[in-house]
Every structure is written in C-alpha cells, then in structure tokens.
Short mmCIF file of C-alpha atoms in Angstrom, two decimals:
data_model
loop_
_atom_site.label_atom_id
_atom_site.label_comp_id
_atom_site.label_asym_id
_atom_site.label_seq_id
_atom_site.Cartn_x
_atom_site.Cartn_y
_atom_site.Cartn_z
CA UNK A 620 76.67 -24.84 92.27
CA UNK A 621 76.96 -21.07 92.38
CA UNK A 622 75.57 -18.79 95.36
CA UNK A 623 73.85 -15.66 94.45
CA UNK A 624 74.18 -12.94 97.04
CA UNK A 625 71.11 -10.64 96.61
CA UNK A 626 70.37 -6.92 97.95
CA UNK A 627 67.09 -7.22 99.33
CA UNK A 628 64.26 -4.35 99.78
CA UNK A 629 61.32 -4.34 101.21
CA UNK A 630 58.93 -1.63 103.11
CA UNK A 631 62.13 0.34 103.45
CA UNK A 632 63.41 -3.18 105.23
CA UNK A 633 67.13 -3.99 103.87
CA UNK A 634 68.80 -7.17 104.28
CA UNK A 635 71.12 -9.63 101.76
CA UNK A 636 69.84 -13.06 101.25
CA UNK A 637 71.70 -15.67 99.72
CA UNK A 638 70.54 -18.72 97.71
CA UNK A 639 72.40 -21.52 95.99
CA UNK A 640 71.44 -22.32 92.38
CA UNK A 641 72.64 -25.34 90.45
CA UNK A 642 74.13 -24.25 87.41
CA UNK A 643 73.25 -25.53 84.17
CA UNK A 644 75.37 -24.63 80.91
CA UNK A 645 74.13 -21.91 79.21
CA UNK A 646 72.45 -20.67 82.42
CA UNK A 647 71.97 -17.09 82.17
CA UNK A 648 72.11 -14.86 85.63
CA UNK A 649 68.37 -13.78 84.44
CA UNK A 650 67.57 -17.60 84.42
CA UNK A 651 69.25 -18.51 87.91
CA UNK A 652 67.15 -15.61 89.25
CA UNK A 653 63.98 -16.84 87.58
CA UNK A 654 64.27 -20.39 88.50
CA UNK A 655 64.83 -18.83 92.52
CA UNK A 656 61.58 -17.41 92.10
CA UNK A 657 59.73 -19.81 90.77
CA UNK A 658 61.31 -22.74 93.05
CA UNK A 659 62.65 -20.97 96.52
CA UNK A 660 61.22 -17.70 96.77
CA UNK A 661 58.38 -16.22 95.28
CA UNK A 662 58.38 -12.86 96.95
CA UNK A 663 61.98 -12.12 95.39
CA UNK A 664 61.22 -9.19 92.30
CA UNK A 665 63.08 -7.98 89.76
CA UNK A 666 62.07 -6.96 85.61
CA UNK A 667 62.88 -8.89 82.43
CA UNK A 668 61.15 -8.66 79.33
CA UNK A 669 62.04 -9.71 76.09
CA UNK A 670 65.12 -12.00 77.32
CA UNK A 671 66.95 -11.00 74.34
CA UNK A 672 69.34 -8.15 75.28
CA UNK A 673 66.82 -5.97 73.06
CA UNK A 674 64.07 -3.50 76.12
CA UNK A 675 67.03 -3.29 79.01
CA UNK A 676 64.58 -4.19 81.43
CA UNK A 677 66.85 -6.89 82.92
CA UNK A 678 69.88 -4.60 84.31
CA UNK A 679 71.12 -5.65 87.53
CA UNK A 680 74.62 -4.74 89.35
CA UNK A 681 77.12 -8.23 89.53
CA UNK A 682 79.77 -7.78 91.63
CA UNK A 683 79.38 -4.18 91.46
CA UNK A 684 79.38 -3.65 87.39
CA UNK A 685 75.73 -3.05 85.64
CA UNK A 686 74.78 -5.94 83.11
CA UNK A 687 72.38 -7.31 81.18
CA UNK A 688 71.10 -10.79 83.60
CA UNK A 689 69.66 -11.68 80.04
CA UNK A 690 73.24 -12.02 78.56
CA UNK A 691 75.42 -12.62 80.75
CA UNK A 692 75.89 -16.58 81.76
CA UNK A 693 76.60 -17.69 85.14
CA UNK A 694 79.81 -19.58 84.18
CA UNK A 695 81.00 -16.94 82.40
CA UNK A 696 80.86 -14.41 85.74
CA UNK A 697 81.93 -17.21 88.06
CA UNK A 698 85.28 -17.63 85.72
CA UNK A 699 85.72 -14.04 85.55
CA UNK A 700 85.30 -13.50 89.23
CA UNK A 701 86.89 -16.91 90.08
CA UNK A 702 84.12 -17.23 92.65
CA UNK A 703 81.42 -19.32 93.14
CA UNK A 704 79.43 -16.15 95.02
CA UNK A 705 77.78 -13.75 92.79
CA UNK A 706 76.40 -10.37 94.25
CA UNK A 707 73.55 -8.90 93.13
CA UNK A 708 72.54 -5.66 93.40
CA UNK A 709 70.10 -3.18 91.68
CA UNK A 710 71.34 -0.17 89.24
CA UNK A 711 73.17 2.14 91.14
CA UNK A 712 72.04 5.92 91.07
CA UNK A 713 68.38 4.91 90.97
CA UNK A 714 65.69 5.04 94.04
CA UNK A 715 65.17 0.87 94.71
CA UNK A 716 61.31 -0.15 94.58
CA UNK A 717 61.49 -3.46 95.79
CA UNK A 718 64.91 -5.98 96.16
CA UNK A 719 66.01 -5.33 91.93
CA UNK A 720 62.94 -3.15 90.68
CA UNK A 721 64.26 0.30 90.24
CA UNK A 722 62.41 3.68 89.49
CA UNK A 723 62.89 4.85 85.85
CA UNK A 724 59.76 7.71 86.32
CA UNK A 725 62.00 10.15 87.16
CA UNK A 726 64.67 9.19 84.77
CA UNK A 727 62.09 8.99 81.51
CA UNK A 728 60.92 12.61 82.89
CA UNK A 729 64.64 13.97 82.25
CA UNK A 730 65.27 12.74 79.32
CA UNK A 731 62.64 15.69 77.83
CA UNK A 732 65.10 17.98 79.26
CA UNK A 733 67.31 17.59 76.27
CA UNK A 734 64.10 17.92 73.69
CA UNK A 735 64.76 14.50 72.06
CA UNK A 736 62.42 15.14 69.09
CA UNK A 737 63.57 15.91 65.72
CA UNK A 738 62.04 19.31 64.11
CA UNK A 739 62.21 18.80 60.58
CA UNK A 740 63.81 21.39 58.35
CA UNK A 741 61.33 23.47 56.47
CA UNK A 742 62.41 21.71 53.13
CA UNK A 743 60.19 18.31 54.40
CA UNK A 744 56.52 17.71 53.83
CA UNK A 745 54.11 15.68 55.38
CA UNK A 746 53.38 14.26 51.81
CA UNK A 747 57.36 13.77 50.83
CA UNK A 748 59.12 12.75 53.98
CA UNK A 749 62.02 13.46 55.13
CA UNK A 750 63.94 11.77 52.92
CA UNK A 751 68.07 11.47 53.95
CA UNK A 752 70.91 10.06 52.31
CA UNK A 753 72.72 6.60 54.67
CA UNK A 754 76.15 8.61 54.67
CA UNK A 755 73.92 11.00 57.14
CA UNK A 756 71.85 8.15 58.45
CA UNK A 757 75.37 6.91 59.42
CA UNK A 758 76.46 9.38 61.71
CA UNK A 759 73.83 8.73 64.07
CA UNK A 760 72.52 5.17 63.95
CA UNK A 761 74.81 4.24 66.47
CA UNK A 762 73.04 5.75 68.93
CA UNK A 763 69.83 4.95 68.20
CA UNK A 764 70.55 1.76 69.54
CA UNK A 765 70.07 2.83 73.19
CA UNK A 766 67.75 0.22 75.00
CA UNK A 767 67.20 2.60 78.28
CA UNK A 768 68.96 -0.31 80.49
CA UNK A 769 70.38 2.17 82.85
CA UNK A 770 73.57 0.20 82.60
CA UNK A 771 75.37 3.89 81.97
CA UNK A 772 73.58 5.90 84.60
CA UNK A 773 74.44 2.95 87.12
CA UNK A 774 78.09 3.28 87.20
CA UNK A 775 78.53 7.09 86.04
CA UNK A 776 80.90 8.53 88.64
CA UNK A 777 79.32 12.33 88.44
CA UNK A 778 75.67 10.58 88.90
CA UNK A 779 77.59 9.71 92.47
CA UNK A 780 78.24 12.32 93.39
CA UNK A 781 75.37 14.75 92.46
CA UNK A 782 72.48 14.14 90.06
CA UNK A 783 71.20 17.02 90.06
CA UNK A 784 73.42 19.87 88.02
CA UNK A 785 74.20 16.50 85.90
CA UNK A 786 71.48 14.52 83.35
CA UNK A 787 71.96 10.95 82.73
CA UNK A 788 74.73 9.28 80.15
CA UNK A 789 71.46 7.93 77.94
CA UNK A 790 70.18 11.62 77.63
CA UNK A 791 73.26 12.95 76.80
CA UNK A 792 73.15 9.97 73.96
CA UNK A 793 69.15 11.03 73.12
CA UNK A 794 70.36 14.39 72.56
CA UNK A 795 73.88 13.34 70.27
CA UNK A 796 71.68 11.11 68.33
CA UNK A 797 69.36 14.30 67.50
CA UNK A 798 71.94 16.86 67.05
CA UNK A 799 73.69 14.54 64.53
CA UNK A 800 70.48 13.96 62.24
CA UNK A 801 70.40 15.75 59.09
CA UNK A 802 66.84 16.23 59.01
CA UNK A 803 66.69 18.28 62.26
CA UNK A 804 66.58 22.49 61.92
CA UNK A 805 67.45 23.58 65.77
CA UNK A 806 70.43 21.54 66.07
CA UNK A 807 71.43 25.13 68.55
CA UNK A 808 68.04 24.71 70.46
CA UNK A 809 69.55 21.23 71.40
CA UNK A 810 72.83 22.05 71.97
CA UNK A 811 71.51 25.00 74.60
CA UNK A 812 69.37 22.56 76.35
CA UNK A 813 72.23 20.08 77.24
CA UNK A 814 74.56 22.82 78.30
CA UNK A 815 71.79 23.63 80.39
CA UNK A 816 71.59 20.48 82.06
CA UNK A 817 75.29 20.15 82.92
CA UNK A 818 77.03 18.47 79.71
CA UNK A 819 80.47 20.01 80.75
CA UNK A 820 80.29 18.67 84.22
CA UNK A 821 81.05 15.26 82.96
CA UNK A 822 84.12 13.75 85.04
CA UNK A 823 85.05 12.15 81.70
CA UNK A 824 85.68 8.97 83.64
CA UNK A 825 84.15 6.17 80.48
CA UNK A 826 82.59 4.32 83.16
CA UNK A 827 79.41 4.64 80.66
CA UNK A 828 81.15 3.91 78.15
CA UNK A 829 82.70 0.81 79.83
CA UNK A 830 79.41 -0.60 80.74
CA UNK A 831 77.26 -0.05 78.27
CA UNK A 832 76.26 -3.29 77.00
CA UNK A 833 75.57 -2.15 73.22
CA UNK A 834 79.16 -0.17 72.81
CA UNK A 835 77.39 2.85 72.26
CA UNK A 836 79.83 5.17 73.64
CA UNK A 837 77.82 7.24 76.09
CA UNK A 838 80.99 9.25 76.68
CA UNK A 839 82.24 10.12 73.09
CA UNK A 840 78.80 11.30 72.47
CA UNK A 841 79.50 13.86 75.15
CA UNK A 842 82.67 14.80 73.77
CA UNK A 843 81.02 15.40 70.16
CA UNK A 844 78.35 17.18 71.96
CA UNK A 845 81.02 19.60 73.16
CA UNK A 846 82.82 19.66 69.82
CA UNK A 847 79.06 20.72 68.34
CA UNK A 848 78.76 24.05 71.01
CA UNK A 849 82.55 25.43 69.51
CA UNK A 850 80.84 24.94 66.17
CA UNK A 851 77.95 26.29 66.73
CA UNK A 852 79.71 29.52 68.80
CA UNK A 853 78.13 28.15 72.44
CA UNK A 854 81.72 28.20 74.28
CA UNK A 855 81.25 31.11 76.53
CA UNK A 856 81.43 28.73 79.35
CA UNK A 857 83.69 27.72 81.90
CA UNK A 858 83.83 24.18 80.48
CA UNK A 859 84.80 25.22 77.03
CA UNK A 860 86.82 27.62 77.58
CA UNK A 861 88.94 25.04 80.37
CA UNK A 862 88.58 23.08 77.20
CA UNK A 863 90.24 25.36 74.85
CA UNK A 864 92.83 26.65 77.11
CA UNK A 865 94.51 23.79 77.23
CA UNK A 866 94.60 22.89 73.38
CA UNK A 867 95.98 26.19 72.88
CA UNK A 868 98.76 25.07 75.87
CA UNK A 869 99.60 21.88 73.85
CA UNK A 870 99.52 23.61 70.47
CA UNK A 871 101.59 26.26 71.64
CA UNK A 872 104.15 24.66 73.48
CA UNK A 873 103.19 20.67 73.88
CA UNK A 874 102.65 21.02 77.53
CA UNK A 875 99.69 21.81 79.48
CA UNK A 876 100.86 25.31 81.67
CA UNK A 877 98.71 24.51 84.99
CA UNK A 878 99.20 27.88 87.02
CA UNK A 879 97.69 29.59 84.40
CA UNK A 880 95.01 27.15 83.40
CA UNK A 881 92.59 28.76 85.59
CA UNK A 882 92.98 32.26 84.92
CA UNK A 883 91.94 31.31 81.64
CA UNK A 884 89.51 29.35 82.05
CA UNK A 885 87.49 31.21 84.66
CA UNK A 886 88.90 34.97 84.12
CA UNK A 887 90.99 36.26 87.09
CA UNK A 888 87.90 37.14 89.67
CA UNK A 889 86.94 33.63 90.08
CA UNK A 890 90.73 32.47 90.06
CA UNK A 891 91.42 34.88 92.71
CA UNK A 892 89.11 32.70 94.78
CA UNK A 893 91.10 30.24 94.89
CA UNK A 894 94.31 32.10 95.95
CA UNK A 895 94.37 29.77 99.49
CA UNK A 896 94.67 26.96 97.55
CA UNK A 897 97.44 28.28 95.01
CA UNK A 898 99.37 29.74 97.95
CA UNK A 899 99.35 26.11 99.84
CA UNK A 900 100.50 24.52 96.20
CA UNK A 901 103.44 26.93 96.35
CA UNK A 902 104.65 25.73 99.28
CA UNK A 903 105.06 22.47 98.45
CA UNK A 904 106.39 23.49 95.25
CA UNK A 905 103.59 22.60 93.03
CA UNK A 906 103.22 25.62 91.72
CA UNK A 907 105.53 28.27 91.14
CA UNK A 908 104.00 31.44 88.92
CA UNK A 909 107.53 33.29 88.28
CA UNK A 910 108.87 30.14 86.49
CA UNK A 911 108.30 30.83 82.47
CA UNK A 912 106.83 27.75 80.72
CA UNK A 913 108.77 25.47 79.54
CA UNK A 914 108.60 24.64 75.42
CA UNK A 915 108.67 21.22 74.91
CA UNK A 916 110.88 19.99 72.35
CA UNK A 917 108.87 17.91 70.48
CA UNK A 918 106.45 20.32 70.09
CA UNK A 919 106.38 19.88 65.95
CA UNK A 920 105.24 16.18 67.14
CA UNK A 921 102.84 16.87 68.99
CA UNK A 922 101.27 19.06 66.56
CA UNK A 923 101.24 17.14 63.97
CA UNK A 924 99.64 14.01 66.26
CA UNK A 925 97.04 17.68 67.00
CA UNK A 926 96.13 17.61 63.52
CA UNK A 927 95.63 13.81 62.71
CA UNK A 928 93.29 13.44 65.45
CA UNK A 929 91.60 16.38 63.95
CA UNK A 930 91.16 15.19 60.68
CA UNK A 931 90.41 11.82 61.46
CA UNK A 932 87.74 12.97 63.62
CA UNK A 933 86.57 14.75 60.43
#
C-alpha cells in the first residue's frame, strides 16, 4: 500500500490531499493516479496521453524531481525514497490550472523567440529537397528527441529565480537542434536570437540535464550554443568574454586569477561598481590585488588536458 500525497488546486483554493493506493507490480505512478480518479475521486485532474513516455504530457513533480508518471513505477520510487508516501506535485516554474494541469500557452509562445524553423540554404529546391548526408543528420538528432515534458524547465534553478531575462532549457534545445542542421543558411540569425533571450545567464547548474527523461542534455546544448557565438564572432558580451577570461587564466598559468576576472570581463567602469564589495573581500583576505599571480606548476598539464578536451569536442 503506498500513500500519494497530492498538491491540490482549485479556484485559486490550495490544499494537499492524500489517498492510499494498493500497489500492483508494474504499477506505474500515472496508473495509481488514474485508478484514484476513476475509483476515489473524480474531480482530481491531471494530463496523460499516449502512456508511452513518447507526447510528455504526463510530467508531474515526485518528491520534488520532475518525471514522467508514465514511466516511472510506484515500487521503483517507494525503494528509492524508502517511503511508502509519495508527493506529488505539478512542474515547477509553470502557472498551475487545476491540482497537476499546468499552463504550457505561454511556454509554446517562447519557444518562437529562438526562430525554431530551418531556412534552407539557397542550394535546395522545392523539387530536390534538401537532401543531407547522416554524419550531419548526426549532430543534431539528439535533440530532436525533445517531447516538450517540461521536465527541464521544472527544476532549472535560473527559471527560479527569474523567468524573464531567461528562456526555457527546451528552447535553448529547439534552437541547438537548428543551429546544428546542415541544411539551415542563418545559423547567425539564430545564434542572435538566443543571446537575446538570455543564453549566457544560464547558472550552469545540469539540473536540466539531470532530469530530463530522454538524456538529451539540455545543458550541453547551451554550452555548444555558446561555443557557436565565438565561432561565429558574437562574443562581445559580458558572458563570453567572463567565458574567455578565464580560459586564457588557465592557459596561461593553470589557475583561474579572480581579482582580475572582472575587470576583464566587464571592462573597468562596471568593475569599479563593485569596489564595496572588493574592499569588504580584502578585509577578510579574500582578495588581495598587489599579490602577483601565482603560476601553477603543472601548467604544461593542464594544457595539454586544454587541448584534448578541445579536440575531442571536435
């Protein structure tokens, strides 16, 4: 017998109702909250489709992580949580309809922000195609595997905190899976409309990443998304240049030189802002500006590690 502790909402009425549900092997949390539906309360609401871990629709929170209720089995949570009491919850960083029904309007209606349509380069034709070999198909596929669950934007850290200088984990993905296809010609027209919408604001946290049901790797698609604007000469940006300042630190010397981190990264009119805060880091001994940077000795090393990553990422 498990109990499942659900977030109610009604009329702007919260409350969290709990109802016991005998479980049955190979009972999925989707079927427990079915079978409370169709057997204690009728009025509880939630979305499933397809049951198949294949539209999203399902998402819930359980014990505050996003899942799939389609997927994930009751006994399988309960031995994971070692508890028979399961909460759940709906997406976080979404405005709650009713009890697990979320609103995705607003979410669909951001996703054009990033201009997820492929423009086909002038060599195409309506009557050829776009024809493209699977070495390119390969680089994006991945991606195109996103079932718009929500899972991501639930548990992204930077969603938290503010939504709005900050587009969802799933459009950053839309907009990676376009600026990786071959057959596109304004892979720059999509790069400038994610820096627009806050791609180096990401707290780089992998909480997307770490929840997304289908391992798509919301979070590396941001980082190649970044790695795209350098190539493509769009790094005149406090983001990229925070970015490069600190490979040149660990290239240089193979340690990251924090006092001056800012002054490069922001130029020394902004940094002077934030002269209250550097004098109070001083003070404790944080931060001391005279000191000259220390080399670290196995700088060859870490280098060479510099260049590996580089060229496997190639």
């Amino acid at each position: 017998m498990a109990t499942l502790r659900i977030h109610r909402f009604v009329e702007g009425r919260k409350w969290v109702q709990d109802y016991k549900v005998e479980v049955t092997k190979g009972m999925t949390v989707l079927e427990a909250l079915i079978s409370i539906k169709e057997h204690q309360d009728p009025s509880l609401s939630f979305t499933c489709s397809c049951r198949s871990s294949i539209c999203g629709a399902c998402a819930v929170r359980v014990n505050g992580n996003a899942e799939l209720s389609c997927e994930k089995l009751v006994s399988d949570l309960i031995a994971r949580y070692q508890t028979e009491i399961l909460t759940i919850e709906p997406l976080g960083n979404f405005r709650v309809i009713r009890d697990l029904i979320v609103d995705w309007d607003p979410k669909y209606a951001r996703i054009k922000k990033v201009k997820p349509v492929v423009h086909p380069k002038d060599e195409f034709s309506a009557e050829d195609g776009c024809r493209q070999s699977p070495a390119d198909f390969d680089k994006y596929k991945k991606y195109a595997g996103c079932i718009l669950c929500g899972s991501c934007v639930s548990e992204c850290n930077k969603n938290t905190l503010n939504q709005k200088d900050f587009l969802d984990p799933f459009a950053f993905v839309k907009a990676e899976r376009i600026t990786a296809d071959s057959r596109d010609k304004d892979t720059e027209e999509h790069l400038k409309a994610v820096l627009d919408t806050g791609l180096w604001r990401c707290f780089n946290c992998q909480e997307c990443t770490a929840k997304c049901p289908k391992h798509l790797d919301p979070a590396g698609a941001i980082e190649k998304l970044k790695a795209a604007t350098f190539k493509y000469h769009l790094d005149d940006n406090v983001g990229a240049r925070h970015a490069k300042a600190i490979y040149d630190d660990i290239q240089e010397s193979g340690t990251l030189d924090e006092s001056k981190l800012n002054i490069k990264s922001e130029g020394f009119f902004l940094a002077g802002l934030r002269a209250p805060m550097a004098l109070r880091l001083m003070r404790v001994g944080k931060m001391n500006p005279l000191e000259s940077h220390p080399v670290n000795p196995e700088v060859k090393t870490v280098a060479a590690i510099v260049k590996a990553a580089e060229k496997e990422e190639e």
